[in-house]
Coordinates of C-alpha atoms and ligand atoms in Angstrom, one line a residue:
M1 CA 0.4 0.1 0.3
F2 CA 1.3 3.8 -1.0
P3 CA 1.3 6.2 1.9
T4 CA -0.9 9.1 1.2
R5 CA 1.2 12.8 0.0
Q6 CA 1.1 13.7 3.9
A7 CA 2.3 10.8 5.6
A8 CA 4.7 10.6 2.9
R9 CA 6.2 13.9 3.7
R10 CA 6.2 13.0 7.2
L11 CA 8.1 9.9 6.4
A12 CA 10.3 12.1 4.4
L13 CA 10.9 14.4 7.0
Q14 CA 11.3 12.0 10.2
S15 CA 14.0 10.4 8.0
S16 CA 15.7 13.1 6.9
R17 CA 15.9 13.6 11.1
R18 CA 17.0 10.5 11.3
W19 CA 20.0 10.7 8.9
S20 CA 21.6 13.7 10.5
H21 CA 21.1 12.4 14.0
S22 CA 23.1 9.1 12.5
V23 CA 26.3 11.4 12.2
A24 CA 27.8 9.4 15.3
P25 CA 30.9 10.6 16.7
S26 CA 34.2 8.5 15.4
P27 CA 34.0 4.6 17.2
R28 CA 36.9 4.1 19.4
L29 CA 40.0 3.8 17.2
N30 CA 42.9 1.0 17.9
P31 CA 46.4 1.7 18.1
V32 CA 49.2 -0.1 16.1
T33 CA 50.1 -3.7 17.8
E34 CA 53.5 -5.4 16.2
K35 CA 51.2 -7.6 14.3
D36 CA 50.1 -4.1 12.4
L37 CA 53.8 -3.7 12.0
A38 CA 54.5 -6.8 10.3
Y39 CA 51.6 -5.9 7.7
F40 CA 53.2 -2.8 6.9
S41 CA 56.9 -4.6 6.5
S42 CA 55.4 -6.8 4.1
I43 CA 54.3 -3.8 2.2
L44 CA 56.6 -1.1 2.6
Q45 CA 60.5 -0.8 2.4
P46 CA 62.1 -1.5 5.6
S47 CA 63.5 2.5 5.4
S48 CA 60.0 3.7 5.0
I49 CA 59.1 2.8 8.9
L50 CA 60.1 4.1 11.9
S51 CA 58.5 2.0 14.9
T52 CA 59.5 2.5 18.5
L53 CA 57.4 -1.3 18.3
S54 CA 59.2 -4.9 17.6
P55 CA 61.2 -5.6 15.8
S56 CA 62.6 -2.1 15.1
K57 CA 62.5 -0.9 18.5
L58 CA 63.4 2.7 17.8
P59 CA 64.0 5.1 20.9
A60 CA 60.8 7.8 21.5
S61 CA 63.2 10.3 20.6
E62 CA 63.6 9.2 16.9
L63 CA 59.7 9.7 16.1
D64 CA 60.0 13.1 18.3
P65 CA 60.2 15.0 14.9
Y66 CA 56.9 13.7 13.6
N67 CA 55.1 13.5 16.8
T68 CA 55.9 17.2 17.8
D69 CA 54.7 20.1 16.1
W70 CA 57.2 22.8 14.9
I71 CA 55.8 25.5 17.8
G72 CA 55.9 22.6 20.6
R73 CA 52.9 22.9 21.6
Y74 CA 51.5 19.8 20.9
K75 CA 53.2 16.3 21.3
G76 CA 51.3 13.2 20.2
T77 CA 52.5 9.8 21.5
S78 CA 52.6 7.2 18.1
T79 CA 54.6 4.3 17.9
T80 CA 54.9 4.5 14.1
V81 CA 55.3 6.4 11.4
L82 CA 55.4 5.3 7.8
R83 CA 56.6 6.9 4.8
P84 CA 55.5 5.4 1.4
R85 CA 57.4 6.0 -1.6
T86 CA 54.1 5.5 -4.4
T87 CA 50.4 6.1 -4.3
Q88 CA 49.7 2.4 -4.1
E89 CA 51.5 1.9 -1.1
V90 CA 49.6 4.9 0.5
S91 CA 46.7 3.1 -0.8
E92 CA 47.5 0.1 1.0
I93 CA 48.2 1.2 4.3
V94 CA 45.4 3.5 4.1
K95 CA 43.1 0.5 3.2
Y96 CA 44.7 -1.6 6.0
C97 CA 44.1 1.1 8.8
N98 CA 40.6 1.5 7.8
E99 CA 40.1 -2.2 8.3
K100 CA 41.5 -2.4 11.4
R101 CA 40.2 0.8 12.7
I102 CA 43.7 2.2 13.2
G103 CA 43.6 5.9 13.0
V104 CA 46.0 7.6 10.0
V105 CA 47.3 11.4 10.6
P106 CA 48.8 12.5 7.0
Q107 CA 51.8 14.3 7.6
G108 CA 54.2 17.0 5.2
G109 CA 56.4 19.5 6.3
N110 CA 55.1 19.0 9.9
T111 CA 55.3 23.3 10.1
G112 CA 51.6 23.3 10.7
L113 CA 50.6 25.9 13.5
V114 CA 47.4 24.2 14.4
G115 CA 48.6 20.7 15.9
G116 CA 47.1 19.5 12.8
S117 CA 49.9 17.5 11.7
V118 CA 50.6 15.7 14.9
P119 CA 48.9 12.1 16.8
T120 CA 46.5 13.5 19.6
G121 CA 47.4 10.8 21.1
S122 CA 45.3 7.7 20.5
G123 CA 47.8 5.4 19.0
E124 CA 47.3 6.2 15.2
V125 CA 50.1 6.1 12.6
V126 CA 51.4 8.7 10.9
V127 CA 51.8 8.8 7.4
N128 CA 54.4 11.4 6.4
L129 CA 54.6 12.2 2.7
G130 CA 58.7 13.0 2.6
N131 CA 59.3 10.1 0.2
M132 CA 57.2 11.2 -2.4
S133 CA 58.9 14.2 -4.0
N134 CA 59.0 13.7 -7.8
V135 CA 57.6 16.2 -10.3
R136 CA 55.5 14.1 -12.7
H137 CA 55.2 17.2 -15.4
F138 CA 55.7 20.7 -16.2
D139 CA 54.6 22.2 -19.4
A140 CA 56.4 25.5 -19.5
V141 CA 54.1 27.0 -22.1
S142 CA 50.8 26.6 -19.6
G143 CA 52.7 26.6 -16.8
I144 CA 50.6 23.4 -15.0
L145 CA 53.0 21.7 -13.0
V146 CA 51.9 18.0 -11.4
A147 CA 53.8 17.0 -8.6
D148 CA 53.7 14.1 -6.0
A149 CA 52.2 16.2 -3.1
G150 CA 55.4 15.6 -1.0
C151 CA 57.4 18.1 -3.0
V152 CA 59.1 20.6 -0.6
L153 CA 57.5 24.2 -1.9
Q154 CA 61.2 25.5 -2.4
S155 CA 62.1 22.7 -4.6
L156 CA 59.1 23.0 -6.9
T157 CA 60.4 27.2 -6.9
D158 CA 63.9 26.2 -7.9
Y159 CA 62.7 23.3 -10.3
I160 CA 60.3 25.9 -12.5
A161 CA 62.7 28.9 -12.0
P162 CA 64.9 28.2 -14.6
Q163 CA 61.5 27.7 -16.8
N164 CA 60.7 31.3 -15.9
H165 CA 57.8 30.5 -13.6
I166 CA 56.9 30.5 -10.1
M167 CA 55.0 29.0 -7.5
P168 CA 51.9 30.8 -6.7
V169 CA 52.1 30.0 -3.3
D170 CA 54.8 31.6 -1.0
L171 CA 55.5 31.3 3.0
G172 CA 58.4 31.1 5.5
A173 CA 57.7 27.4 6.1
K174 CA 58.9 27.2 2.3
G175 CA 62.2 25.1 3.2
S176 CA 60.2 22.3 4.8
C177 CA 56.7 22.8 4.4
Q178 CA 55.4 20.5 1.1
I179 CA 52.6 21.3 -1.6
G180 CA 50.7 18.7 -0.5
G181 CA 50.7 20.1 2.9
N182 CA 49.8 23.8 1.6
V183 CA 46.7 22.1 -0.2
A184 CA 45.8 20.3 3.0
T185 CA 45.9 23.8 5.1
N186 CA 44.7 26.0 2.0
A187 CA 47.8 28.1 3.1
G188 CA 47.6 31.9 2.1
G189 CA 51.4 33.4 2.8
L190 CA 52.8 36.1 1.1
R191 CA 51.4 35.6 -2.7
L192 CA 48.0 35.6 -2.2
M193 CA 47.2 39.1 -2.9
R194 CA 48.3 39.1 -6.2
Y195 CA 47.9 35.2 -6.9
G196 CA 44.7 34.3 -5.3
S197 CA 44.0 31.2 -3.1
L198 CA 44.9 27.8 -3.6
H199 CA 41.4 26.9 -4.2
G200 CA 41.7 29.0 -7.3
T201 CA 45.2 27.8 -8.6
V202 CA 45.2 24.0 -8.1
L203 CA 43.9 22.7 -11.3
G204 CA 43.6 19.1 -9.6
L205 CA 44.4 16.3 -7.1
E206 CA 44.9 13.0 -6.9
V207 CA 44.1 11.7 -2.7
V208 CA 43.6 8.3 -1.3
L209 CA 40.3 8.0 0.6
P210 CA 40.1 6.8 3.7
D211 CA 39.1 3.0 2.9
G212 CA 42.1 3.3 0.3
T213 CA 40.8 4.2 -2.7
I214 CA 42.5 6.5 -5.4
L215 CA 40.5 9.0 -6.3
D216 CA 41.9 10.6 -9.6
L217 CA 41.0 13.8 -9.9
L218 CA 44.3 14.8 -11.3
S219 CA 43.1 17.1 -14.3
T220 CA 45.2 19.7 -15.6
L221 CA 42.4 21.7 -17.3
R222 CA 41.7 25.2 -16.4
K223 CA 38.1 24.9 -17.2
D224 CA 36.1 21.9 -16.3
N225 CA 32.2 22.4 -15.4
T226 CA 31.2 18.8 -15.2
G227 CA 29.2 18.7 -11.9
Y228 CA 30.2 18.9 -8.4
D229 CA 34.4 20.4 -8.1
L230 CA 35.2 17.4 -5.4
K231 CA 38.9 18.6 -5.2
Q232 CA 37.9 22.2 -3.6
L233 CA 36.5 19.5 -0.5
F234 CA 40.1 18.2 -0.1
I235 CA 41.6 21.9 0.0
G236 CA 41.9 23.0 3.3
A237 CA 40.0 19.6 5.0
E238 CA 43.7 19.3 6.5
G239 CA 44.1 15.8 5.8
T240 CA 40.4 14.5 7.4
L241 CA 38.8 13.2 5.0
G242 CA 41.8 11.4 2.7
I243 CA 45.5 11.8 1.9
I244 CA 46.3 14.3 -1.1
T245 CA 49.6 12.1 -3.1
G246 CA 49.3 14.5 -6.3
V247 CA 48.8 17.9 -7.1
S248 CA 48.2 19.8 -10.4
I249 CA 48.7 23.1 -9.9
L250 CA 48.5 26.5 -12.3
T251 CA 52.5 28.3 -11.9
P252 CA 52.4 32.2 -13.1
P253 CA 55.1 33.2 -15.1
A254 CA 58.0 34.8 -13.1
P255 CA 58.1 38.6 -12.9
Q256 CA 60.3 40.3 -15.0
A257 CA 61.0 42.9 -11.9
S258 CA 60.2 42.5 -8.4
N259 CA 61.4 45.6 -6.1
N260 CA 60.8 45.8 -2.4
V261 CA 60.7 49.0 0.0
I262 CA 60.7 49.2 3.8
L263 CA 58.5 51.8 5.3
A264 CA 58.8 53.2 9.0
L265 CA 55.2 55.0 9.9
P266 CA 54.6 57.1 12.5
S267 CA 51.8 55.4 14.0
F268 CA 48.8 52.6 13.3
E269 CA 46.7 55.0 11.8
C270 CA 49.0 55.7 9.1
V271 CA 48.8 52.5 7.5
L272 CA 45.1 52.4 5.6
P273 CA 45.7 55.9 4.0
L274 CA 49.2 53.9 2.8
F275 CA 47.3 51.2 1.6
K276 CA 44.5 53.1 -0.4
T277 CA 47.5 55.6 -1.8
A278 CA 50.2 52.3 -2.3
K279 CA 46.7 50.8 -4.6
R280 CA 46.1 53.7 -6.4
Q281 CA 49.6 54.8 -7.5
L282 CA 51.1 51.3 -7.9
S283 CA 47.9 49.8 -9.0
E284 CA 48.6 46.1 -11.2
I285 CA 52.4 46.1 -10.1
M286 CA 51.7 45.6 -6.4
S287 CA 52.0 42.2 -5.0
A288 CA 52.2 42.3 -1.5
F289 CA 51.7 44.6 1.2
E290 CA 52.5 43.1 4.7
Y291 CA 52.5 44.9 8.3
I292 CA 54.8 44.1 11.7
D293 CA 54.1 46.1 14.5
R294 CA 57.6 47.6 16.1
T295 CA 57.9 44.9 18.7
A296 CA 57.8 42.5 16.2
Y297 CA 60.2 44.0 13.9
D298 CA 62.4 44.4 17.1
L299 CA 62.1 40.6 18.0
A300 CA 63.3 39.6 14.2
V301 CA 66.3 41.8 14.6
K302 CA 66.9 40.5 18.1
H303 CA 67.1 36.9 16.9
G304 CA 68.9 37.5 13.7
Q305 CA 65.8 37.8 10.9
G306 CA 67.3 39.8 8.0
R307 CA 69.6 42.7 8.5
A308 CA 68.2 45.6 10.5
L309 CA 67.6 48.9 9.1
N310 CA 69.7 52.0 10.2
D311 CA 68.8 53.3 13.2
E312 CA 67.5 57.0 12.1
D313 CA 65.4 54.5 9.9
V314 CA 63.5 52.9 12.4
E315 CA 63.5 55.9 15.0
G316 CA 60.2 57.2 16.2
A317 CA 58.9 54.4 14.1
A318 CA 55.5 52.6 15.3
C319 CA 55.1 49.8 13.0
F320 CA 56.5 49.0 9.2
V321 CA 55.3 47.8 6.1
L322 CA 56.8 46.1 3.6
I323 CA 55.8 46.8 0.1
E324 CA 56.6 44.3 -2.9
T325 CA 56.3 45.4 -6.5
S326 CA 56.5 42.6 -9.4
G327 CA 56.0 43.9 -13.1
G328 CA 57.3 43.3 -16.5
K329 CA 60.2 46.4 -16.3
R330 CA 62.2 47.4 -14.0
E331 CA 62.5 51.3 -14.8
H332 CA 59.0 51.4 -15.0
D333 CA 58.5 49.7 -11.3
E334 CA 61.2 51.6 -10.0
E335 CA 60.0 55.0 -11.5
K336 CA 56.0 54.1 -9.7
L337 CA 57.8 53.0 -6.6
N338 CA 60.0 56.0 -6.1
E339 CA 56.7 58.6 -7.5
L340 CA 54.9 56.8 -4.4
L341 CA 57.7 57.5 -2.0
E342 CA 58.3 61.0 -3.0
T343 CA 54.2 61.2 -2.3
L344 CA 54.2 60.2 0.6
M345 CA 57.1 62.1 2.1
T346 CA 55.8 65.3 0.7
A347 CA 52.2 64.8 1.9
D348 CA 50.9 67.8 4.2
K349 CA 50.2 65.1 6.7
P350 CA 53.3 62.4 6.5
I351 CA 52.5 59.0 6.2
I352 CA 55.7 57.6 6.6
N353 CA 59.2 58.8 8.5
T354 CA 60.9 56.8 6.0
G355 CA 61.3 54.2 3.6
V356 CA 64.3 52.2 2.7
M357 CA 64.1 50.5 -0.9
S358 CA 66.0 47.4 -1.5
Q359 CA 68.8 47.7 -4.0
T360 CA 70.7 44.1 -4.7
P361 CA 69.1 40.7 -4.7
A362 CA 70.7 40.4 -1.5
Q363 CA 68.8 43.1 0.1
F364 CA 65.6 42.3 -1.2
A365 CA 65.9 38.8 0.3
S366 CA 66.9 40.7 3.8
M367 CA 64.1 42.8 3.8
W368 CA 61.6 40.2 3.2
A369 CA 63.2 38.2 5.8
L370 CA 62.7 40.8 8.5
R371 CA 58.9 40.1 7.5
E372 CA 59.3 36.4 7.2
G373 CA 61.4 35.7 10.3
V374 CA 58.9 36.6 12.7
T375 CA 57.5 33.7 13.0
E376 CA 60.9 32.1 13.8
A377 CA 62.1 35.0 15.9
V378 CA 58.9 34.5 17.9
S379 CA 60.0 30.8 18.4
K380 CA 63.2 31.4 19.7
E381 CA 61.7 34.1 22.2
G382 CA 58.8 32.0 23.9
K383 CA 56.0 30.4 23.7
A384 CA 53.6 31.4 21.7
Y385 CA 50.1 31.1 21.3
K386 CA 49.2 32.2 17.8
Y387 CA 45.8 33.7 16.7
D388 CA 45.6 33.7 13.1
I389 CA 42.5 36.0 12.2
S390 CA 40.3 37.8 9.4
V391 CA 39.6 41.2 11.2
P392 CA 38.9 44.3 9.2
L393 CA 42.1 46.3 9.0
S394 CA 41.3 49.3 10.5
S395 CA 41.0 46.9 13.8
F396 CA 44.4 45.1 13.6
K397 CA 45.5 47.6 16.2
D398 CA 42.7 47.8 18.6
V399 CA 42.7 43.7 18.4
V400 CA 46.3 43.6 19.6
D401 CA 45.8 46.6 22.4
V402 CA 43.0 45.1 23.5
T403 CA 44.2 41.9 24.0
R404 CA 47.5 43.1 25.8
E405 CA 45.5 45.1 28.0
R406 CA 43.3 41.9 28.8
L407 CA 46.0 39.9 29.9
R408 CA 47.5 43.2 31.9
E409 CA 43.9 43.5 34.1
K410 CA 44.6 39.6 34.6
G411 CA 47.8 40.2 36.3
L412 CA 49.5 38.0 33.3
L413 CA 51.9 40.5 31.8
G414 CA 55.7 40.5 32.8
P415 CA 58.9 38.3 32.0
K416 CA 57.8 35.4 34.3
A417 CA 54.3 35.3 32.2
V418 CA 53.7 36.8 28.9
K419 CA 56.1 39.1 27.7
H420 CA 55.0 40.5 24.6
V421 CA 51.8 40.7 22.6
I422 CA 52.4 41.3 19.2
G423 CA 50.5 42.0 15.9
Y424 CA 51.5 41.7 12.0
G425 CA 50.1 39.9 8.7
H426 CA 49.0 40.7 5.6
V427 CA 47.0 43.7 5.2
G428 CA 46.3 42.9 1.2
D429 CA 44.1 40.3 2.6
G430 CA 42.3 41.2 6.0
N431 CA 44.6 38.7 8.0
L432 CA 46.2 39.6 11.2
H433 CA 48.4 37.4 13.0
L434 CA 48.0 38.0 16.9
N435 CA 50.8 36.5 18.8
V436 CA 50.9 36.3 22.8
V437 CA 54.4 35.7 23.4
A438 CA 55.1 33.7 27.0
D439 CA 57.5 31.9 29.2
A440 CA 55.6 29.1 29.0
Y441 CA 52.1 27.7 28.1
T442 CA 49.9 27.7 31.0
P443 CA 46.2 27.6 31.7
E444 CA 45.6 30.7 33.4
I445 CA 47.3 32.4 30.0
E446 CA 44.9 29.8 28.0
A447 CA 42.0 31.3 30.3
A448 CA 42.2 34.8 30.1
L449 CA 42.8 34.5 25.9
E450 CA 39.9 31.6 25.1
P451 CA 37.2 32.6 24.6
F452 CA 38.3 36.0 24.6
V453 CA 40.2 36.3 21.6
Y454 CA 37.2 34.2 19.6
E455 CA 34.3 36.5 21.2
L456 CA 36.5 39.5 20.0
V457 CA 36.7 38.2 16.2
A458 CA 33.2 37.3 16.5
K459 CA 31.7 40.9 17.4
Y460 CA 34.1 41.8 14.1
K461 CA 31.8 39.2 12.2
G462 CA 35.6 37.6 11.2
S463 CA 37.3 34.1 11.4
I464 CA 38.8 32.6 13.7
S465 CA 41.4 31.4 11.5
A466 CA 42.2 33.0 8.3
E467 CA 45.0 30.7 6.8
H468 CA 46.6 28.3 9.6
G469 CA 43.6 25.9 9.7
V470 CA 41.5 24.7 12.7
G471 CA 43.6 22.0 13.4
V472 CA 43.6 20.3 17.0
M473 CA 43.9 23.9 18.5
K474 CA 40.9 25.3 17.5
T475 CA 37.8 22.8 17.0
H476 CA 36.1 24.1 20.2
A477 CA 36.0 27.6 18.9
L478 CA 34.9 26.4 15.1
H479 CA 31.5 27.9 15.9
Y480 CA 32.5 31.3 16.3
S481 CA 33.4 31.6 12.5
K482 CA 30.8 28.9 11.3
S483 CA 26.9 27.9 11.7
N484 CA 25.6 25.0 13.6
T485 CA 24.2 23.8 9.8
A486 CA 27.6 24.9 8.5
I487 CA 29.2 22.5 11.0
E488 CA 26.4 19.6 10.6
M489 CA 27.0 19.8 6.5
M490 CA 30.5 19.3 7.4
K491 CA 30.1 16.4 9.7
R492 CA 28.0 14.7 7.4
I493 CA 30.5 15.3 4.6
K494 CA 33.4 14.0 6.9
Q495 CA 30.6 10.1 7.7
V496 CA 30.7 10.1 3.5
F497 CA 34.3 9.9 3.1
D498 CA 35.5 8.8 6.6
P499 CA 32.5 7.1 8.3
N500 CA 35.0 5.1 10.5
G501 CA 36.7 8.2 11.4
I502 CA 40.5 7.4 11.1
M503 CA 41.5 9.6 9.2
N504 CA 43.4 12.5 10.8
P505 CA 41.3 12.2 14.3
G506 CA 40.5 14.9 16.7
K507 CA 41.2 17.5 14.2
V508 CA 38.9 20.1 12.7
L509 CA 35.7 19.1 13.8
P510 CA 34.3 19.5 17.1
Ligands
LIG1 P1 52.1 19.8 8.1 O1 52.1 20.9 9.2 O2 52.6 18.8 7.5 O3 50.1 19.2 7.8 C1 49.3 20.6 7.9 C2 47.8 20.0 7.7 O4 48.0 19.4 6.5 C3 47.7 18.6 8.7 O5 46.3 19.0 9.1 C4 48.3 17.6 7.7 O6 47.4 16.1 8.6 C5 47.6 17.9 6.6 N1 48.4 17.6 5.3 C6 49.7 17.2 5.3 N2 50.3 16.8 4.2 C7 49.1 16.1 3.5 C8 48.9 15.3 2.7 N3 49.6 14.8 1.5 N4 47.3 15.0 2.5 C9 46.6 15.4 3.2 N5 46.7 16.2 4.5 C10 47.9 16.4 4.6 N6 50.6 29.5 6.8 C11 50.1 30.3 5.9 O7 48.9 29.7 5.2 N7 50.5 31.6 5.3 C12 51.7 31.8 5.9 O8 52.3 32.6 5.7 C13 52.6 30.7 7.0 N8 53.6 31.1 7.2 C14 54.3 30.1 7.9 C15 55.8 30.4 8.5 C16 56.4 29.7 9.0 C17 57.8 29.6 9.7 C18 55.6 28.3 9.6 C19 56.5 27.5 10.5 C20 54.3 28.2 9.6 C21 54.0 29.0 8.3 N9 52.2 28.8 8.0 C22 52.2 29.5 7.2 C23 51.3 27.2 8.3 C24 51.2 26.2 7.2 O9 50.1 26.0 7.2 C25 52.2 25.6 6.7 O10 53.5 26.2 6.3 C26 52.0 24.8 5.6 O11 51.4 24.9 4.6 C27 51.8 23.7 6.0 O12 52.4 22.6 5.1 P2 53.3 21.2 5.5 O13 53.6 20.7 4.4 O14 54.5 21.1 6.9 O15 51.9 20.4 6.1
LIG2 C1 53.0 34.8 8.8 O1 52.3 35.1 8.4 O2 54.6 34.9 8.9 C2 52.6 33.0 8.7 O3 51.5 32.2 8.3 C3 53.2 32.5 10.0 C4 52.7 33.1 11.6 O4 51.9 33.5 11.6 O5 53.6 33.3 11.9
LIG3 ZN1 50.4 34.6 7.3

């Protein structure tokens, strides 16, 4: 008998409600055992396996670099790290782990800043892609590069440089991070303003799904409107939906001329008018506009990142802006940059104190190092609480000041607690890096900062993660940037790809 139309609607409603509730938490996962290790030994070369279990019995310290994240805040206790050499090997590892319900942590260069690349401690196996580092193909006419996910970003830059192309993504960790990790985190970095995000430049992916299936989406087409664009789901998924093993990416032609200039500003209030003026005057040749506050600059200098500017250029500076231009003709670009400096210096109310333009490639690199090196300097200075947020540009300084004030009120500012509260970031992308540099990670500091910082971001309708991702650090705060409905849809997508919850457990989703 067929139900009436009304009854059918009721049934449909009930079943859709039931489906949404069927998104259950992951069942308990099993730790790797010696029997599992014996299986991995049957499919991988001995040099691809690192384990503290028998028969390998490596000391735990040998696995520390894979268990500990870059800032030393998150530490897992995995006994086993696998370093496969082919996509087929990745597939066999993952298929087995799915059958045995063993958690899998995909790992690239382990430079992530939100604890996403290390185990949470439940006995997962770490699958490090470092042994998959071949360029598969490069077409110097179209600029399309197809590479293994384990290729280090800098090595790809070096590979395509002789063919006059550059990678569309660039970041301070380029010497260690891998293209697969960049894609998995949807890394932003220093070139986003010019070349856009990886959601636009990645053309295709090869992914091993949590049941071991190899999903070949490795297209090299710039245009392809054949239904759902599945690759986008893996860009920024932080390894929770599968392991990326191959990447096809559109690389831009290398600019014929690049210049940079560091401007010292008398106050933060000058940053906005400077940005406006620079955009207008430099227009298409402006390729980066980066901000560092005075303390961030001082820390970079203190910890040997780049060469300090002359004292007279730094005196009275409240903050600095680094502008890069990339264009087709050196003389033309230099002329535009000089005109901009002239405008800035001679304005009725000057918006810069001084400007230092690089004259040689070494100076160009050194000026970039002052900005890129802030991350490294901060990690040398102390333990960093790193908040990577999207907020209106006009609020960058307020966010830093208000956070510092909060810590002062709580009695947590001082050499034995929080040493510095600094701000730097990608002005062109509305992305502020708020870093709280402390003597040690303590529950008191964390309680003072969270949810305080996330509520501040929500007040500005910003994002709690502009570029580093959610990882393990911000799962509990996801709701500050995503609605309940959106989080529910994300959980359903996770359920479709990874019903057993083996892929990077404890990351991204609350
Ligand atoms: P990992 O750290 O190993 O992993 C990061 C995440 O991706 C984890 O969740 C991991 O499980 C997953 N993952 C890694 N590889 C794969 C894969 N093949 N398949 C599926 N999942 C995978 N980020 C920015 O956005 N902009 C910056 O400017 C920037 N600058 C940085 C500067 C420094 C000095 C450092 C240390 C970090 C910086 N970062 C920046 C953080 C950034 O996320 C990483 O540097 C980079 O994108 C991560 O790549 P990785 O290979 O190290 O990945
Ligand atoms: C940066 O812009 O320097 C990176 O995102 C790293 C950081 O936030 O320290
Ligand atoms: Zn950044």
